[in-house]
Amino acid sequence: MDNALIVEYLLGQLPEPEARVVEDRLRRDAGWARECAATADALAGIAYADPAPRPGEGLRERVLGSVAGAQRFDGFARRLARLFDVDEARALKLARRAAKGPGWGWLPYHSRGVHVLPVRCGPALAGARGVLVHLARGTNLPRHRHGGTEQMLILDGYACENRQRVVAPGDLVVSEQGSEHQFEILQDAPCLFACTLAGGIDWLADTHAAHG
Amino acid sequence: MRSGGSFTGEDGAACVSDQDALARAGNGDQEALALLYDRHAAAMLRLAHRFMSDSEDAQDLVHDVFLEAWQRAGTYEMARGSVRAWLLLRVRSRALDRLRHARMRRATAHDVADYTSPQPAPVPSGEADGARARELLASLPAAQRQAIELSYFSGLTCREIAARCGVAEGTVKARISRAVARLRIALQAGSAADT
């Protein structure tokens, strides 16, 4: 058994193909799995080496509020405010609106199953557009090129960017002018993100006209 | 071990394992998620603070990992480690991912290149686990400690650590492996002494 390989795997040091080989071995070999579990617990112990800060007031409520109902995106209000350059009260309203899903004020977008809610951004984003984007289950965002910087804050759902990076709620994806990417939803569930765009978008995967 | 009903009440939650709580959280039980929060949030926040310089960013990260636990509890595999280890690895992994992408955006690597082993801060009372972890890390040979800290807290690859320390990559791998083995033995001995 290669303990060093397991350590490297747990520390995220292995290239993807080698990591897959280790994962396959872990599924088949109980001895490797036991070794992996014990090593993972030892590594977890390192996390205790720093003094513990007190969780900020409201974090517990924020976590529990984020898993249910109309308030489930409230936990992102601070980040929505920063993204759109709006105050937190307005960001909270946007979060509640997002929790309701596509409805009044939402517009169909480029692909079937994609809806956007235009957001009026603050002065720091003059000239940029803000949107909430909802992708129905089974929808993907085809490959496109950015005419300006794009920032995406994932609010709900899991997606794979360019078949490489898995993005999850809370992740911020920043794409510079001229960059290209595509998203594939990973689970049979909708995906929701907040987005600012400083330029237009050229869709590359099909014949739809450019937006922007 | 309980198989149904509420976690709260006079018989409390002490008899509910983390695995049960995570499975129940994955099935939509908010009390189970609250139980996991109460048990592990402090440690997760401690680790998040190690990576994120901004306190609110650290709390956002912990928030996001609990949300992930709620939505993707099914990806946890008991055979690969404890729920605690899984949650802490998710904090570390997502913190490194965020730092990596922020660094790519800035096109600099100063926060990794400038890494030095942090000075231990004053120890809060009742921090038995923290004190033990600090003691164990301090007991490692300096080269092993440096290698594991650069890997664990800065996310450097063995090759990057080797270049930084001026040694062969294989030497770094061996140092990390030995460090983890020593930590594992010491932590297991500590756990046995506690029971």
PDB file of N, CA, C and O in Angstrom, chain A residues 50-78:
ATOM      1  N   ASP A  50      -4.581  26.246  14.978  1.00  0.00           N
ATOM      2  CA  ASP A  50      -4.728  27.675  15.252  1.00  0.00           C
ATOM      3  C   ASP A  50      -5.781  27.899  16.335  1.00  0.00           C
ATOM      4  O   ASP A  50      -6.717  27.104  16.464  1.00  0.00           O
ATOM      5  N   PRO A  51      -5.671  28.992  17.079  1.00  0.00           N
ATOM      6  CA  PRO A  51      -6.711  29.305  18.065  1.00  0.00           C
ATOM      7  C   PRO A  51      -8.054  29.500  17.367  1.00  0.00           C
ATOM      8  O   PRO A  51      -8.102  29.992  16.246  1.00  0.00           O
ATOM      9  N   ALA A  52      -9.119  29.083  18.034  1.00  0.00           N
ATOM     10  CA  ALA A  52     -10.441  29.152  17.403  1.00  0.00           C
ATOM     11  C   ALA A  52     -11.057  30.527  17.572  1.00  0.00           C
ATOM     12  O   ALA A  52     -11.218  31.002  18.692  1.00  0.00           O
ATOM     13  N   PRO A  53     -11.399  31.183  16.448  1.00  0.00           N
ATOM     14  CA  PRO A  53     -12.155  32.422  16.574  1.00  0.00           C
ATOM     15  C   PRO A  53     -13.604  32.091  16.905  1.00  0.00           C
ATOM     16  O   PRO A  53     -14.068  30.985  16.612  1.00  0.00           O
ATOM     17  N   ARG A  54     -14.276  33.007  17.496  1.00  0.00           N
ATOM     18  CA  ARG A  54     -15.701  32.763  17.770  1.00  0.00           C
ATOM     19  C   ARG A  54     -16.493  32.979  16.484  1.00  0.00           C
ATOM     20  O   ARG A  54     -16.275  33.979  15.802  1.00  0.00           O
ATOM     21  N   PRO A  55     -17.402  32.056  16.167  1.00  0.00           N
ATOM     22  CA  PRO A  55     -18.256  32.306  14.995  1.00  0.00           C
ATOM     23  C   PRO A  55     -18.997  33.623  15.174  1.00  0.00           C
ATOM     24  O   PRO A  55     -19.453  33.930  16.275  1.00  0.00           O
ATOM     25  N   GLY A  56     -19.063  34.419  14.111  1.00  0.00           N
ATOM     26  CA  GLY A  56     -19.729  35.707  14.198  1.00  0.00           C
ATOM     27  C   GLY A  56     -21.193  35.537  14.539  1.00  0.00           C
ATOM     28  O   GLY A  56     -21.781  34.488  14.304  1.00  0.00           O
ATOM     29  N   GLU A  57     -21.728  36.589  15.088  1.00  0.00           N
ATOM     30  CA  GLU A  57     -23.147  36.536  15.455  1.00  0.00           C
ATOM     31  C   GLU A  57     -23.977  36.268  14.208  1.00  0.00           C
ATOM     32  O   GLU A  57     -23.774  36.882  13.170  1.00  0.00           O
ATOM     33  N   GLY A  58     -24.881  35.358  14.321  1.00  0.00           N
ATOM     34  CA  GLY A  58     -25.798  35.128  13.209  1.00  0.00           C
ATOM     35  C   GLY A  58     -25.334  34.106  12.195  1.00  0.00           C
ATOM     36  O   GLY A  58     -26.099  33.764  11.303  1.00  0.00           O
ATOM     37  N   LEU A  59     -24.089  33.611  12.305  1.00  0.00           N
ATOM     38  CA  LEU A  59     -23.645  32.641  11.296  1.00  0.00           C
ATOM     39  C   LEU A  59     -24.497  31.372  11.357  1.00  0.00           C
ATOM     40  O   LEU A  59     -24.876  30.824  10.317  1.00  0.00           O
ATOM     41  N   ARG A  60     -24.783  30.924  12.577  1.00  0.00           N
ATOM     42  CA  ARG A  60     -25.605  29.712  12.714  1.00  0.00           C
ATOM     43  C   ARG A  60     -26.982  29.918  12.060  1.00  0.00           C
ATOM     44  O   ARG A  60     -27.457  29.072  11.289  1.00  0.00           O
ATOM     45  N   GLU A  61     -27.578  31.065  12.337  1.00  0.00           N
ATOM     46  CA  GLU A  61     -28.895  31.341  11.756  1.00  0.00           C
ATOM     47  C   GLU A  61     -28.787  31.468  10.231  1.00  0.00           C
ATOM     48  O   GLU A  61     -29.685  31.065   9.501  1.00  0.00           O
ATOM     49  N   ARG A  62     -27.680  32.047   9.800  1.00  0.00           N
ATOM     50  CA  ARG A  62     -27.498  32.225   8.354  1.00  0.00           C
ATOM     51  C   ARG A  62     -27.383  30.865   7.661  1.00  0.00           C
ATOM     52  O   ARG A  62     -27.984  30.635   6.606  1.00  0.00           O
ATOM     53  N   VAL A  63     -26.606  29.961   8.276  1.00  0.00           N
ATOM     54  CA  VAL A  63     -26.450  28.622   7.695  1.00  0.00           C
ATOM     55  C   VAL A  63     -27.795  27.909   7.649  1.00  0.00           C
ATOM     56  O   VAL A  63     -28.196  27.366   6.607  1.00  0.00           O
ATOM     57  N   LEU A  64     -28.507  27.932   8.775  1.00  0.00           N
ATOM     58  CA  LEU A  64     -29.776  27.184   8.822  1.00  0.00           C
ATOM     59  C   LEU A  64     -30.841  27.851   7.942  1.00  0.00           C
ATOM     60  O   LEU A  64     -31.683  27.166   7.357  1.00  0.00           O
ATOM     61  N   GLY A  65     -30.771  29.177   7.818  1.00  0.00           N
ATOM     62  CA  GLY A  65     -31.726  29.878   6.960  1.00  0.00           C
ATOM     63  C   GLY A  65     -31.485  29.602   5.489  1.00  0.00           C
ATOM     64  O   GLY A  65     -32.382  29.757   4.659  1.00  0.00           O
ATOM     65  N   SER A  66     -30.250  29.193   5.168  1.00  0.00           N
ATOM     66  CA  SER A  66     -29.890  28.998   3.759  1.00  0.00           C
ATOM     67  C   SER A  66     -30.369  27.670   3.194  1.00  0.00           C
ATOM     68  O   SER A  66     -30.093  27.369   2.039  1.00  0.00           O
ATOM     69  N   VAL A  67     -31.016  26.876   4.004  1.00  0.00           N
ATOM     70  CA  VAL A  67     -31.396  25.559   3.504  1.00  0.00           C
ATOM     71  C   VAL A  67     -32.902  25.422   3.321  1.00  0.00           C
ATOM     72  O   VAL A  67     -33.383  24.335   3.020  1.00  0.00           O
ATOM     73  N   ALA A  68     -33.632  26.511   3.506  1.00  0.00           N
ATOM     74  CA  ALA A  68     -35.070  26.330   3.384  1.00  0.00           C
ATOM     75  C   ALA A  68     -35.785  27.601   2.970  1.00  0.00           C
ATOM     76  O   ALA A  68     -35.430  28.696   3.413  1.00  0.00           O
ATOM     77  N   GLY A  69     -36.770  27.432   2.129  1.00  0.00           N
ATOM     78  CA  GLY A  69     -37.790  28.430   1.878  1.00  0.00           C
ATOM     79  C   GLY A  69     -37.324  29.740   1.274  1.00  0.00           C
ATOM     80  O   GLY A  69     -36.292  29.836   0.616  1.00  0.00           O
ATOM     81  N   ALA A  70     -38.130  30.756   1.555  1.00  0.00           N
ATOM     82  CA  ALA A  70     -37.952  32.048   0.906  1.00  0.00           C
ATOM     83  C   ALA A  70     -36.669  32.750   1.331  1.00  0.00           C
ATOM     84  O   ALA A  70     -36.252  33.706   0.695  1.00  0.00           O
ATOM     85  N   GLN A  71     -36.068  32.307   2.428  1.00  0.00           N
ATOM     86  CA  GLN A  71     -34.866  32.998   2.907  1.00  0.00           C
ATOM     87  C   GLN A  71     -33.587  32.247   2.541  1.00  0.00           C
ATOM     88  O   GLN A  71     -32.518  32.551   3.062  1.00  0.00           O
ATOM     89  N   ARG A  72     -33.702  31.292   1.653  1.00  0.00           N
ATOM     90  CA  ARG A  72     -32.554  30.407   1.492  1.00  0.00           C
ATOM     91  C   ARG A  72     -31.351  31.060   0.817  1.00  0.00           C
ATOM     92  O   ARG A  72     -30.260  30.516   0.884  1.00  0.00           O
ATOM     93  N   PHE A  73     -31.556  32.216   0.188  1.00  0.00           N
ATOM     94  CA  PHE A  73     -30.394  32.905  -0.387  1.00  0.00           C
ATOM     95  C   PHE A  73     -29.979  34.126   0.424  1.00  0.00           C
ATOM     96  O   PHE A  73     -29.103  34.878   0.015  1.00  0.00           O
ATOM     97  N   ASP A  74     -30.626  34.311   1.584  1.00  0.00           N
ATOM     98  CA  ASP A  74     -30.285  35.465   2.425  1.00  0.00           C
ATOM     99  C   ASP A  74     -28.805  35.441   2.810  1.00  0.00           C
ATOM    100  O   ASP A  74     -28.178  36.481   2.984  1.00  0.00           O
ATOM    101  N   GLY A  75     -28.269  34.248   2.961  1.00  0.00           N
ATOM    102  CA  GLY A  75     -26.872  34.111   3.372  1.00  0.00           C
ATOM    103  C   GLY A  75     -25.894  34.670   2.353  1.00  0.00           C
ATOM    104  O   GLY A  75     -24.710  34.834   2.655  1.00  0.00           O
ATOM    105  N   PHE A  76     -26.385  34.973   1.165  1.00  0.00           N
ATOM    106  CA  PHE A  76     -25.511  35.531   0.130  1.00  0.00           C
ATOM    107  C   PHE A  76     -25.674  37.047  -0.004  1.00  0.00           C
ATOM    108  O   PHE A  76     -25.085  37.649  -0.893  1.00  0.00           O
ATOM    109  N   ALA A  77     -26.495  37.637   0.855  1.00  0.00           N
ATOM    110  CA  ALA A  77     -26.844  39.060   0.675  1.00  0.00           C
ATOM    111  C   ALA A  77     -25.600  39.946   0.672  1.00  0.00           C
ATOM    112  O   ALA A  77     -25.485  40.859  -0.157  1.00  0.00           O
ATOM    113  N   ARG A  78     -24.681  39.688   1.573  1.00  0.00           N
ATOM    114  CA  ARG A  78     -23.484  40.539   1.647  1.00  0.00           C
ATOM    115  C   ARG A  78     -22.710  40.467   0.325  1.00  0.00           C
ATOM    116  O   ARG A  78     -22.254  41.472  -0.211  1.00  0.00           O
TER     117      ARG A  78
END
